[in-house]
Amino acid sequence: MNAKDTVSKGYDCFSKGDMETFFNEVIHDDCVWTHPGVPGKHPLSGVHNGKQAMIEGFSKIPTMWENFQVTPIDMISEGNKVFVRCSGKATGMDTIFGHYFEVTDDGKISAMTTYDDTLTAFNSMKK
């Protein structure tokens, strides 16, 4: 499986709500997830080191947004790096996100950086 296939599998698992497969087969134990911004200003901002930190961050998503969906529009891949332009939707949100990934030789995501529309996402959060 190449890097683009790994990332595609991750989006497929996420869209189906199959977080067990997502975290066990797609995400590396030492994955670093970076959500730019000052921690505390946005609930997902910060550098999340390791799979467990990523699980804790991702578990906040359904508590903050109703009907949250991320759908890849297109992907650019070079070697072990993949950039994805995504549709980001939830109740009160319809925007575009950008996600950057690095994939290890064993086919797992080792780094993810989300370039999300944080203002639109923040404004659509459950209050």
CSV table of C-alpha atoms in Angstrom, one decimal:
chain,number,residue,atom,x,y,z
A,1,MET,CA,0.0,0.0,0.0
A,2,ASN,CA,1.4,3.4,-0.9
A,3,ALA,CA,1.1,6.6,1.1
A,4,LYS,CA,-1.9,7.8,-0.8
A,5,ASP,CA,-3.7,4.5,-0.3
A,6,THR,CA,-3.0,4.6,3.5
A,7,VAL,CA,-4.4,8.1,3.8
A,8,SER,CA,-7.5,7.2,1.7
A,9,LYS,CA,-8.1,4.2,4.0
A,10,GLY,CA,-7.9,6.6,6.9
A,11,TYR,CA,-10.6,8.9,5.5
A,12,ASP,CA,-12.7,5.8,4.6
A,13,CYS,CA,-12.5,4.5,8.2
A,14,PHE,CA,-13.2,8.0,9.7
A,15,SER,CA,-16.3,8.5,7.4
A,16,LYS,CA,-17.7,5.1,8.5
A,17,GLY,CA,-17.0,5.8,12.1
A,18,ASP,CA,-14.6,2.8,12.2
A,19,MET,CA,-12.2,4.4,14.7
A,20,GLU,CA,-10.9,1.0,15.8
A,21,THR,CA,-9.5,0.2,12.4
A,22,PHE,CA,-8.4,3.8,11.9
A,23,PHE,CA,-6.3,3.8,15.1
A,24,ASN,CA,-5.1,0.2,15.0
A,25,GLU,CA,-4.3,-0.1,11.3
A,26,VAL,CA,-3.8,3.4,9.9
A,27,ILE,CA,-2.2,5.5,12.7
A,28,HIS,CA,1.3,4.8,14.0
A,29,ASP,CA,1.8,4.5,17.7
A,30,ASP,CA,4.1,7.5,17.7
A,31,CYS,CA,2.0,9.7,15.4
A,32,VAL,CA,2.2,13.4,15.9
A,33,TRP,CA,-0.9,15.3,15.1
A,34,THR,CA,-0.5,19.1,14.9
A,35,HIS,CA,-3.6,21.4,14.9
A,36,PRO,CA,-2.1,24.9,14.5
A,37,GLY,CA,-3.1,27.6,17.0
A,38,VAL,CA,-2.8,28.4,20.6
A,39,PRO,CA,-3.8,25.5,22.9
A,40,GLY,CA,-7.0,26.6,24.7
A,41,LYS,CA,-8.2,29.0,22.1
A,42,HIS,CA,-9.6,26.2,20.0
A,43,PRO,CA,-10.3,22.8,21.6
A,44,LEU,CA,-8.2,20.9,19.1
A,45,SER,CA,-5.2,23.3,18.9
A,46,GLY,CA,-1.8,22.1,19.9
A,47,VAL,CA,0.7,19.3,19.2
A,48,HIS,CA,-0.7,15.9,20.1
A,49,ASN,CA,2.2,13.4,20.6
A,50,GLY,CA,1.3,9.7,20.2
A,51,LYS,CA,-1.7,7.7,19.3
A,52,GLN,CA,-3.3,8.1,22.7
A,53,ALA,CA,-3.2,11.9,22.5
A,54,MET,CA,-4.7,11.7,19.0
A,55,ILE,CA,-7.5,9.5,20.2
A,56,GLU,CA,-8.3,11.9,23.0
A,57,GLY,CA,-8.3,14.8,20.6
A,58,PHE,CA,-10.4,13.0,18.0
A,59,SER,CA,-12.9,11.9,20.7
A,60,LYS,CA,-13.8,15.6,21.2
A,61,ILE,CA,-15.1,16.0,17.6
A,62,PRO,CA,-18.6,14.4,18.1
A,63,THR,CA,-19.1,16.4,21.3
A,64,MET,CA,-18.4,19.7,19.6
A,65,TRP,CA,-20.1,19.3,16.2
A,66,GLU,CA,-23.3,17.7,15.0
A,67,ASN,CA,-23.1,15.6,11.8
A,68,PHE,CA,-19.4,16.2,11.4
A,69,GLN,CA,-18.0,14.9,8.0
A,70,VAL,CA,-14.7,15.2,6.3
A,71,THR,CA,-14.6,14.2,2.6
A,72,PRO,CA,-11.5,14.2,0.5
A,73,ILE,CA,-11.9,16.4,-2.7
A,74,ASP,CA,-8.4,15.6,-4.0
A,75,MET,CA,-5.0,14.3,-2.9
A,76,ILE,CA,-1.5,15.2,-4.0
A,77,SER,CA,1.2,12.6,-3.1
A,78,GLU,CA,4.9,12.6,-3.4
A,79,GLY,CA,6.9,9.8,-1.8
A,80,ASN,CA,5.7,9.3,1.7
A,81,LYS,CA,3.9,12.7,1.9
A,82,VAL,CA,0.3,13.4,1.1
A,83,PHE,CA,-1.7,16.6,1.1
A,84,VAL,CA,-5.5,16.4,1.0
A,85,ARG,CA,-8.0,19.2,0.2
A,86,CYS,CA,-11.2,18.2,2.0
A,87,SER,CA,-14.8,19.3,2.3
A,88,GLY,CA,-15.5,19.9,6.0
A,89,LYS,CA,-19.2,19.8,7.0
A,90,ALA,CA,-21.3,19.8,10.1
A,91,THR,CA,-24.5,21.4,11.3
A,92,GLY,CA,-23.8,25.1,10.6
A,93,MET,CA,-20.5,24.5,8.8
A,94,ASP,CA,-19.6,24.0,5.1
A,95,THR,CA,-16.0,24.8,4.4
A,96,ILE,CA,-12.7,23.5,3.0
A,97,PHE,CA,-9.9,21.9,5.1
A,98,GLY,CA,-6.3,21.0,4.2
A,99,HIS,CA,-4.6,18.0,5.7
A,100,TYR,CA,-0.9,17.1,5.4
A,101,PHE,CA,0.3,13.6,6.2
A,102,GLU,CA,3.5,11.6,6.4
A,103,VAL,CA,3.4,7.8,6.1
A,104,THR,CA,6.0,5.4,7.4
A,105,ASP,CA,7.5,2.6,5.4
A,106,ASP,CA,5.2,0.1,7.1
A,107,GLY,CA,2.2,2.0,5.8
A,108,LYS,CA,1.0,3.9,8.9
A,109,ILE,CA,0.5,7.7,9.3
A,110,SER,CA,3.3,9.1,11.5
A,111,ALA,CA,2.4,12.8,11.2
A,112,MET,CA,-0.7,14.8,10.5
A,113,THR,CA,-1.1,18.5,10.3
A,114,THR,CA,-4.6,20.0,10.0
A,115,TYR,CA,-5.0,23.3,8.2
A,116,ASP,CA,-8.7,23.7,9.0
A,117,ASP,CA,-10.9,26.7,8.7
A,118,THR,CA,-10.8,27.2,12.5
A,119,LEU,CA,-13.1,30.3,12.5
A,120,THR,CA,-15.9,28.5,10.7
A,121,ALA,CA,-15.4,25.4,12.7
A,122,PHE,CA,-15.4,27.4,16.0
A,123,ASN,CA,-18.5,29.3,15.1
A,124,SER,CA,-20.4,26.1,14.3
A,125,MET,CA,-19.5,24.3,17.6
A,126,LYS,CA,-22.1,23.2,20.0
A,127,LYS,CA,-22.3,25.9,22.7
